Coordinates of C-alpha atoms in Angstrom, one line a residue:
M1 CA 171.8 37.5 130.2
P2 CA 172.4 34.0 128.7
V3 CA 175.6 33.5 126.6
V4 CA 175.8 31.6 123.5
N5 CA 178.8 29.2 123.0
Q6 CA 180.4 30.4 119.9
N7 CA 181.3 26.7 118.8
T8 CA 178.3 24.7 119.9
S9 CA 175.5 27.4 119.7
E10 CA 174.3 26.2 123.1
S11 CA 172.8 28.8 125.4
H12 CA 174.2 29.1 129.0
P13 CA 173.0 31.4 131.8
D14 CA 176.6 32.3 133.0
T15 CA 177.9 35.5 131.5
F16 CA 181.5 34.3 131.5
F17 CA 181.6 30.6 131.1
P18 CA 179.7 29.1 128.2
D19 CA 180.6 25.6 129.5
Q20 CA 180.6 26.6 133.2
T21 CA 181.6 23.3 134.8
F22 CA 184.4 22.5 132.3
Y23 CA 186.0 26.0 132.5
R24 CA 185.8 26.1 136.2
A25 CA 187.5 22.8 136.2
C26 CA 190.3 24.1 134.0
I27 CA 190.8 27.2 136.2
N28 CA 190.8 25.0 139.5
G29 CA 193.0 22.3 138.1
D30 CA 190.2 19.7 138.5
L31 CA 191.4 16.9 136.2
D32 CA 188.7 14.5 137.1
Q33 CA 186.0 17.0 136.0
V34 CA 188.0 17.9 132.9
E35 CA 188.0 14.2 132.0
R36 CA 184.3 13.9 132.7
S37 CA 183.5 17.0 130.5
L38 CA 185.7 15.7 127.6
A39 CA 183.9 12.4 127.9
E40 CA 180.5 14.2 127.6
G41 CA 181.8 15.8 124.4
V42 CA 182.6 19.3 125.4
N43 CA 184.3 21.4 122.7
V44 CA 187.8 21.7 124.0
N45 CA 188.5 24.8 121.7
A46 CA 185.3 26.7 122.6
V47 CA 186.0 30.4 123.1
M48 CA 184.6 32.2 126.0
T49 CA 183.1 35.7 125.7
A50 CA 186.2 37.1 127.3
D51 CA 188.2 35.5 124.4
F52 CA 189.8 32.8 126.5
T53 CA 190.0 29.1 125.7
A54 CA 190.3 26.3 128.2
L55 CA 193.9 25.8 127.4
M56 CA 194.7 29.5 128.1
L57 CA 193.0 29.3 131.5
A58 CA 194.8 26.1 132.6
S59 CA 198.1 27.5 131.3
G60 CA 197.7 30.8 133.2
R61 CA 197.0 28.9 136.4
G62 CA 199.9 26.5 135.9
H63 CA 197.8 23.2 136.0
R64 CA 200.2 21.0 134.1
D65 CA 198.1 17.9 134.1
V66 CA 195.0 19.7 132.8
V67 CA 197.2 21.4 130.0
E68 CA 198.6 18.0 129.0
R69 CA 195.1 16.5 128.9
L70 CA 193.7 19.4 126.8
I71 CA 196.6 19.1 124.4
N72 CA 196.0 15.4 124.0
A73 CA 192.4 16.1 123.5
G74 CA 193.2 18.3 120.4
A75 CA 193.3 21.8 122.0
N76 CA 194.5 24.3 119.4
L77 CA 197.9 25.5 120.7
D78 CA 198.0 28.7 118.9
T79 CA 194.5 30.1 119.2
A80 CA 194.9 33.7 120.1
R81 CA 192.7 36.3 121.8
S82 CA 191.8 39.4 119.9
D83 CA 195.0 41.0 121.3
G84 CA 197.1 38.2 120.0
I85 CA 197.9 36.5 123.3
T86 CA 198.2 32.7 123.2
A87 CA 198.4 30.0 125.8
L88 CA 202.1 29.9 125.6
F89 CA 202.3 33.7 126.1
I90 CA 200.2 33.4 129.3
A91 CA 202.2 30.5 130.7
A92 CA 205.4 32.4 130.0
E93 CA 204.0 35.6 131.6
Y94 CA 203.1 33.7 134.8
G95 CA 206.3 31.6 134.9
N96 CA 204.4 28.3 134.7
I97 CA 207.5 26.5 133.5
D98 CA 205.9 23.0 133.2
C99 CA 203.1 24.4 131.0
V100 CA 205.6 26.3 128.9
K101 CA 207.5 23.1 128.3
L102 CA 204.4 21.1 127.4
L103 CA 203.3 23.7 125.0
I104 CA 206.7 24.0 123.3
N105 CA 207.0 20.3 123.0
A106 CA 203.6 20.1 121.5
G107 CA 204.6 22.5 118.9
A108 CA 203.2 25.9 120.0
N109 CA 204.4 29.0 118.0
V110 CA 207.2 30.4 120.2
N111 CA 207.2 33.8 118.4
A112 CA 203.4 34.5 118.3
A113 CA 203.3 38.2 119.1
K114 CA 200.7 40.3 121.0
T115 CA 199.0 42.5 118.5
S116 CA 198.9 45.7 120.8
D117 CA 202.6 46.0 121.4
G118 CA 204.4 43.3 119.7
A119 CA 205.5 41.3 122.7
T120 CA 206.3 37.7 122.3
P121 CA 206.4 34.8 124.9
L122 CA 210.1 35.3 125.3
L123 CA 209.7 39.0 125.7
I124 CA 207.0 38.7 128.4
A125 CA 209.1 36.1 130.2
A126 CA 212.1 38.4 130.2
W127 CA 209.9 41.2 131.3
K128 CA 208.6 39.3 134.2
G129 CA 212.0 37.8 135.2
N130 CA 211.0 34.3 134.5
S131 CA 214.4 33.1 133.8
D132 CA 213.6 29.4 133.5
C133 CA 210.9 30.2 130.9
V134 CA 213.5 32.4 129.1
K135 CA 215.9 29.5 129.0
L136 CA 213.2 27.2 127.6
L137 CA 212.1 29.5 125.0
L138 CA 215.6 30.3 123.8
S139 CA 216.4 26.5 123.5
A140 CA 213.2 26.3 121.4
G141 CA 214.5 28.8 119.0
A142 CA 212.5 31.9 120.0
D143 CA 213.5 35.0 118.1
L144 CA 216.3 36.9 120.1
D145 CA 215.8 40.0 117.9
A146 CA 212.0 40.4 118.4
R147 CA 211.0 43.9 119.2
T148 CA 208.0 45.7 120.6
K149 CA 206.2 48.2 118.5
T150 CA 208.3 51.0 120.1
G151 CA 211.4 49.1 118.9
A152 CA 212.5 47.9 122.3
T153 CA 214.4 44.5 122.2
L154 CA 214.1 41.6 124.7
L155 CA 217.4 42.6 126.2
F156 CA 216.1 46.2 126.7
I157 CA 213.0 45.1 128.4
A158 CA 214.9 42.7 130.7
V159 CA 217.3 45.4 131.7
Q160 CA 214.7 47.9 132.2
E161 CA 213.0 45.5 134.7
D162 CA 216.3 44.7 136.3
N163 CA 216.0 41.1 135.6
S164 CA 219.7 40.3 135.7
D165 CA 219.4 36.5 135.3
C166 CA 217.4 37.1 132.1
V167 CA 219.8 39.7 130.9
E168 CA 222.7 37.1 131.3
L169 CA 220.8 34.5 129.5
L170 CA 220.0 36.8 126.6
I171 CA 223.6 38.1 126.3
N172 CA 225.0 34.5 126.3
A173 CA 222.5 33.5 123.7
G174 CA 223.9 36.3 121.4
A175 CA 221.4 39.2 121.9
N176 CA 222.6 42.4 120.3
I177 CA 223.8 44.3 123.3
N178 CA 223.9 47.8 121.4
A179 CA 220.5 47.6 119.7
A180 CA 218.7 50.8 120.2
R181 CA 215.0 51.4 120.8
T182 CA 213.8 52.8 117.5
S183 CA 211.5 55.4 119.1
D184 CA 214.2 57.3 120.9
S185 CA 217.6 55.6 120.2
T186 CA 218.0 54.5 123.9
N187 CA 219.8 51.1 124.3
S188 CA 220.2 48.5 127.0
L189 CA 223.1 50.2 128.7
F190 CA 221.4 53.5 128.7
V191 CA 218.4 52.2 130.4
A192 CA 220.5 50.3 133.0
A193 CA 222.2 53.6 133.9
L194 CA 218.8 55.4 133.9
K195 CA 217.3 52.9 136.3
S196 CA 220.3 52.4 138.4
N197 CA 220.1 48.6 137.6
T198 CA 223.8 48.1 138.5
D199 CA 223.9 44.2 138.1
C200 CA 222.6 44.6 134.6
L201 CA 224.9 47.4 133.7
K202 CA 227.9 45.3 135.0
L203 CA 226.8 42.5 132.7
L204 CA 226.5 44.8 129.7
I205 CA 229.9 46.4 130.3
N206 CA 231.5 43.0 130.6
A207 CA 229.9 41.9 127.4
G208 CA 231.4 44.9 125.5
A209 CA 228.5 47.3 125.3
D210 CA 229.2 50.6 123.6
L211 CA 229.9 53.0 126.6
N212 CA 229.4 56.2 124.7
A213 CA 226.2 55.2 122.5
R214 CA 224.0 58.2 122.4
T215 CA 220.3 58.9 122.3
E216 CA 218.6 61.1 119.8
D217 CA 219.6 64.1 121.7
G218 CA 223.1 63.0 122.4
V219 CA 222.8 61.8 125.9
T220 CA 225.1 59.0 126.9
P221 CA 224.8 56.3 129.8
L222 CA 227.3 58.3 131.9
F223 CA 225.4 61.5 131.5
I224 CA 222.0 60.0 132.5
A225 CA 223.6 58.1 135.4
A226 CA 225.2 61.4 136.7
Q227 CA 222.0 63.3 136.2
K228 CA 219.9 60.7 138.1
N229 CA 222.5 60.4 140.9
N230 CA 223.0 56.7 140.2
T231 CA 226.5 56.9 141.9
E232 CA 227.4 53.2 141.5
C233 CA 226.6 53.3 137.8
V234 CA 228.7 56.4 137.4
K235 CA 231.6 54.7 139.1
R236 CA 231.4 51.6 136.9
L237 CA 231.0 53.6 133.7
I238 CA 234.0 55.8 134.6
N239 CA 236.1 52.7 135.5
A240 CA 235.2 51.1 132.2
G241 CA 236.4 54.0 130.2
A242 CA 233.3 56.1 129.4
D243 CA 233.9 59.5 127.8
L244 CA 233.7 61.9 130.8
N245 CA 233.0 64.9 128.5
A246 CA 230.6 63.6 126.0
A247 CA 228.2 66.5 125.6
R248 CA 224.4 66.4 125.0
I249 CA 223.8 67.5 121.4
T250 CA 220.9 69.9 122.2
D251 CA 222.7 72.2 124.6
G252 CA 226.3 71.0 125.0
A253 CA 225.9 69.9 128.7
T254 CA 228.4 67.3 129.9
P255 CA 227.9 64.7 132.7
L256 CA 229.6 66.9 135.2
L257 CA 227.3 69.8 134.4
A258 CA 224.3 67.5 134.7
A259 CA 225.3 66.2 138.0
A260 CA 226.1 69.8 139.3
A261 CA 222.7 70.9 138.1
K262 CA 221.0 68.3 140.2
G263 CA 223.2 68.7 143.3
N264 CA 224.5 65.1 143.0
T265 CA 227.6 65.7 145.0
D266 CA 228.9 62.1 145.0
C267 CA 228.7 62.0 141.2
V268 CA 230.3 65.4 140.9
K269 CA 233.2 64.1 143.2
L270 CA 233.7 61.0 141.1
L271 CA 233.7 62.9 137.8
I272 CA 236.2 65.6 139.1
N273 CA 238.5 62.9 140.4
A274 CA 238.3 61.0 137.1
G275 CA 239.5 64.1 135.3
A276 CA 236.2 65.6 133.8
D277 CA 236.7 69.0 132.2
L278 CA 235.7 71.5 135.0
N279 CA 235.2 74.4 132.6
A280 CA 233.4 72.6 129.7
R281 CA 230.7 75.0 128.4
T282 CA 227.3 74.6 127.0
K283 CA 226.2 76.2 123.9
N284 CA 225.4 79.3 125.9
S285 CA 228.8 79.1 127.7
A286 CA 227.4 77.9 131.0
T287 CA 230.0 75.8 133.1
P288 CA 229.2 73.3 135.8
L289 CA 230.1 75.9 138.4
Y290 CA 227.6 78.4 136.8
I291 CA 224.8 75.9 136.9
A292 CA 225.6 74.7 140.4
A293 CA 225.6 78.3 141.6
Q294 CA 222.3 79.0 139.7
E295 CA 220.5 76.0 141.4
G296 CA 221.9 76.7 144.8
N297 CA 223.9 73.5 145.1
T298 CA 226.6 74.8 147.5
D299 CA 228.3 71.5 148.0
C300 CA 228.8 71.2 144.3
V301 CA 229.9 74.8 144.1
Q302 CA 232.5 74.1 146.8
L303 CA 233.8 70.9 145.1
L304 CA 234.2 72.7 141.8
I305 CA 235.9 75.7 143.4
D306 CA 238.3 73.4 145.3
A307 CA 239.1 71.6 142.1
G308 CA 240.1 74.8 140.4
A309 CA 237.1 75.7 138.2
N310 CA 237.1 79.1 136.6
L311 CA 235.2 81.4 138.9
N312 CA 234.3 84.2 136.4
T313 CA 233.5 82.5 133.1
P314 CA 230.5 84.6 131.6
L315 CA 227.6 83.4 129.7
S316 CA 227.8 84.2 126.0
S317 CA 224.2 85.5 125.9
N318 CA 224.2 88.1 128.5
G319 CA 227.5 88.0 130.3
S320 CA 226.3 86.6 133.6
N321 CA 228.7 84.5 135.6
P322 CA 228.5 82.2 138.7
L323 CA 228.5 85.0 141.3
L324 CA 226.0 87.1 139.3
I325 CA 223.6 84.3 139.1
A326 CA 224.0 83.2 142.7
A327 CA 223.3 86.7 143.8
A328 CA 220.2 87.1 141.5
K329 CA 218.8 83.7 142.9
G330 CA 219.4 84.5 146.4
N331 CA 221.7 81.5 146.8
T332 CA 223.5 82.9 149.8
D333 CA 225.8 80.0 150.6
C334 CA 227.0 79.9 147.0
V335 CA 227.6 83.7 147.0
K336 CA 229.6 83.2 150.3
A337 CA 231.7 80.4 148.8
L338 CA 232.4 82.4 145.6
I339 CA 233.3 85.5 147.5
K340 CA 235.7 83.5 149.8
A341 CA 237.3 82.1 146.6
K342 CA 237.9 85.6 145.4
A343 CA 235.4 85.7 142.5
N344 CA 235.2 89.1 140.9
L345 CA 232.8 91.1 143.0
D346 CA 232.1 93.7 140.4
A347 CA 231.9 91.5 137.3
R348 CA 229.3 92.9 134.8
T349 CA 226.7 91.5 132.5
K350 CA 226.7 92.8 128.9
N351 CA 224.3 95.8 130.1
G352 CA 226.7 96.6 133.0
A353 CA 224.8 95.0 135.9
T354 CA 226.9 93.6 138.8
P355 CA 226.1 90.9 141.4
L356 CA 225.2 93.6 143.8
F357 CA 222.7 95.1 141.4
F358 CA 221.0 91.8 141.0
A359 CA 220.9 91.1 144.6
A360 CA 219.3 94.5 145.3
Q361 CA 216.9 94.0 142.4
E362 CA 215.7 90.6 143.7
N363 CA 215.5 91.8 147.3
N364 CA 218.1 89.3 148.4
T365 CA 219.3 91.2 151.5
D366 CA 221.6 88.5 152.8
C367 CA 223.5 88.6 149.5
V368 CA 223.6 92.4 149.5
K369 CA 225.0 92.2 152.9
L370 CA 227.7 89.7 152.0
L371 CA 228.7 91.6 148.8
T372 CA 228.9 95.1 150.4
K373 CA 230.9 93.7 153.3
A374 CA 233.3 92.0 150.9
G375 CA 233.8 95.3 149.1
A376 CA 231.5 95.3 146.1
S377 CA 230.9 98.7 144.7
P378 CA 227.5 100.2 145.8
N379 CA 227.8 102.8 143.1
A380 CA 228.5 100.7 140.0
R381 CA 226.2 101.8 137.1
T382 CA 224.6 100.0 134.4
E383 CA 224.7 101.0 130.8
N384 CA 221.5 103.0 131.3
G385 CA 222.8 104.7 134.5
N386 CA 221.1 102.5 137.1
T387 CA 222.8 101.7 140.4
P388 CA 221.9 99.1 143.0
L389 CA 220.4 101.9 145.0
F390 CA 218.2 103.0 142.1
I391 CA 216.9 99.5 141.6
A392 CA 216.3 99.0 145.3
A393 CA 214.3 102.2 145.4
L394 CA 212.3 101.2 142.3
K395 CA 211.5 97.8 143.7
N396 CA 210.6 99.2 147.1
N397 CA 213.3 96.8 148.5
T398 CA 213.8 98.7 151.7
G399 CA 216.1 96.3 153.5
C400 CA 218.5 96.3 150.6
L401 CA 218.2 100.1 150.2
K402 CA 219.2 100.5 153.9
L403 CA 222.3 98.2 153.5
L404 CA 223.3 100.0 150.4
I405 CA 223.1 103.5 152.0
N406 CA 225.1 102.1 155.0
A407 CA 227.7 100.8 152.6
G408 CA 228.2 104.2 151.1
A409 CA 225.7 104.3 148.1
D410 CA 225.4 107.8 146.8
P411 CA 221.7 108.7 146.4
N412 CA 222.5 111.4 143.9
I413 CA 224.9 109.9 141.3
C414 CA 222.5 107.6 139.6
R415 CA 220.8 109.4 136.7
T416 CA 218.9 107.2 134.2
P417 CA 218.7 108.2 130.5
D418 CA 215.8 110.5 131.4
G419 CA 217.6 111.9 134.5
A420 CA 215.6 110.1 137.1
T421 CA 217.2 109.5 140.7
P422 CA 216.5 107.0 143.3
L423 CA 214.5 109.5 145.2
Y424 CA 212.6 110.4 142.1
I425 CA 211.6 106.8 141.3
A426 CA 210.7 106.0 144.9
A427 CA 208.4 109.0 145.0
A428 CA 206.9 108.1 141.6
K429 CA 206.2 104.5 142.9
G430 CA 204.9 105.6 146.2
N431 CA 207.6 103.7 148.0
T432 CA 207.3 105.7 151.2
D433 CA 210.0 104.0 153.5
C434 CA 212.4 104.2 150.7
V435 CA 211.7 107.9 150.2
K436 CA 212.2 108.5 154.0
R437 CA 215.6 106.6 154.0
L438 CA 216.8 108.5 150.9
I439 CA 215.9 111.8 152.3
N440 CA 217.8 110.9 155.6
A441 CA 220.8 109.8 153.5
G442 CA 221.0 113.2 151.9
A443 CA 219.3 112.7 148.6
D444 CA 218.8 116.0 146.7
L445 CA 215.2 116.9 147.1
N446 CA 215.0 119.0 144.0
I447 CA 217.0 117.3 141.3
C448 CA 214.7 117.5 138.1
R449 CA 214.3 114.7 135.7
T450 CA 216.0 115.9 132.5
S451 CA 213.3 114.8 130.1
D452 CA 210.5 116.9 131.6
G453 CA 211.9 118.9 134.5
A454 CA 209.8 117.0 137.1
T455 CA 211.1 116.9 140.7
P456 CA 210.4 114.1 143.2
L457 CA 207.7 116.3 144.8
Y458 CA 206.1 117.0 141.4
V459 CA 205.9 113.3 140.5
A460 CA 204.7 112.3 144.0
A461 CA 201.8 114.8 143.6
A462 CA 200.9 113.9 140.1
K463 CA 200.7 110.2 141.1
G464 CA 198.7 110.9 144.2
N465 CA 201.4 109.5 146.6
S466 CA 200.3 111.6 149.5
D467 CA 202.6 110.2 152.2
C468 CA 205.6 110.8 149.9
V469 CA 204.4 114.5 149.3
E470 CA 204.3 115.1 153.0
L471 CA 207.8 113.6 153.5
L472 CA 209.2 115.7 150.8
I473 CA 207.5 118.9 152.0
N474 CA 208.7 118.3 155.5
A475 CA 212.2 117.8 154.4
G476 CA 212.1 121.1 152.6
A477 CA 211.4 120.3 148.9
D478 CA 210.8 123.3 146.7
L479 CA 207.0 123.8 146.5
N480 CA 207.3 126.1 143.5
A481 CA 209.7 124.2 141.3
R482 CA 208.4 124.1 137.8
S483 CA 208.5 121.5 135.2
K484 CA 209.5 122.2 131.6
N485 CA 205.8 122.9 130.8
G486 CA 205.7 125.4 133.6
C487 CA 203.6 123.2 136.1
T488 CA 204.3 123.2 139.8
P489 CA 203.5 120.3 142.1
L490 CA 200.4 122.0 143.2
S491 CA 199.2 122.4 139.6
A492 CA 200.2 118.9 138.8
A493 CA 198.0 117.6 141.6
A494 CA 195.1 119.7 140.5
L495 CA 195.4 118.7 136.9
K496 CA 195.5 115.0 137.8
G497 CA 192.7 115.2 140.3
K498 CA 194.7 114.1 143.4
T499 CA 192.7 116.0 145.9
H500 CA 194.5 114.8 149.1
C501 CA 197.8 115.8 147.6
L502 CA 196.3 119.1 146.6
E503 CA 195.1 119.9 150.2
I504 CA 198.5 119.0 151.6
L505 CA 200.3 121.3 149.1
L506 CA 197.7 124.2 149.5
N507 CA 198.3 124.0 153.3
A508 CA 202.1 124.1 152.8
V509 CA 201.9 127.0 150.3
T510 CA 199.6 129.2 152.6
K511 CA 201.7 128.7 155.7

């Protein structure tokens, strides 16, 4: 489809170049052809359909002689594309220093900003690491305090891209080293720590950057460096005097906790050696040791233990502590380290649950083995009467149940508020292997649930758990025990339509 030159109204067949020969010459740096086209009267400021001018094309390709000739021919220096980009912006972006110099000397606007994001020629040069262009633009009076639409400064962008030469130039020119991005309050030192741009971080520290400046949620450069495992940055910030215990506003987490949460062992070591508070608590009273144990970061757990961290600090919300959470999560090596350090084996949450209870609940057999071997009580009861054995029976965690029985768990002491025993709940859930092991361990076959008088056999029959019914009958369970409403296991099976259980019970009754 032919394209109409916006300046001359001439129609051309090319879809991109209205003055095809002239524009190709500008792109290719063909000065002779440019001279011929100009002599023929080509419009030097004609705009292509893609919004480019000849000067932009030549500047982007770094054709100094062509740029100079176009300027002398009256090319408009500050014509901008629809997005605000000028020839100087393009030259600075591509590091075409000779073209930048020509355009500046000819009077191009050094602060013309891109409309989409507010970037200026100086900002794009700093972003791309074109330090010679940065130097020229600074000498020409480019605005040091220009910002993008998100509020990022030139220095912020240069640091973000790890362009240390540009960072040094901007600092020496007087850039505000502590200016924060308006969108989130992050500053140049923060982004250097975040990105592990060590050289930039060193320059900023030496220039006097605020070591403890915070983002909107209270995160400091040291916090983010520790969280991201940027060890060299952590080291430099510590040596410069950063606050080791500055806590995040949202939850009270410190740099040490952030490092421990991520398993960043080297950072944890640096922070401990520098004197960070081992027992600093979040708003929920979580300590670095608690979080390390929760996340299974054994090396960090060991470092914190060796440094003297409190082993038993509970959470304010539910009373959980490092050993409790490690057992619940199945973090066996952490459990082992905490047991060896003499953590309280029978510490309890607010509802009375112990580490062994949680390990049994989550079927963490290795943790159950470690805890029982270390002497944790297998019969510790929660507020509602549950024991580790009860929860293992409820969850059908047969391996844990076996370990607990071998460790001396009593199958008959647990009575929930409604009077259920481990055998009752296993029979109700149809957990056949658990029923078998509990019977063999001496569980009372006929203890009734206090709320309704139902026995294990009764509930197994009512639920249709025929394998459990057979086990209980063979073990000698009372076939005629009645619930409070007078029902026997046989009548319960009949009422509930559990025909297979009914057959088993009828055969047993008629023998």
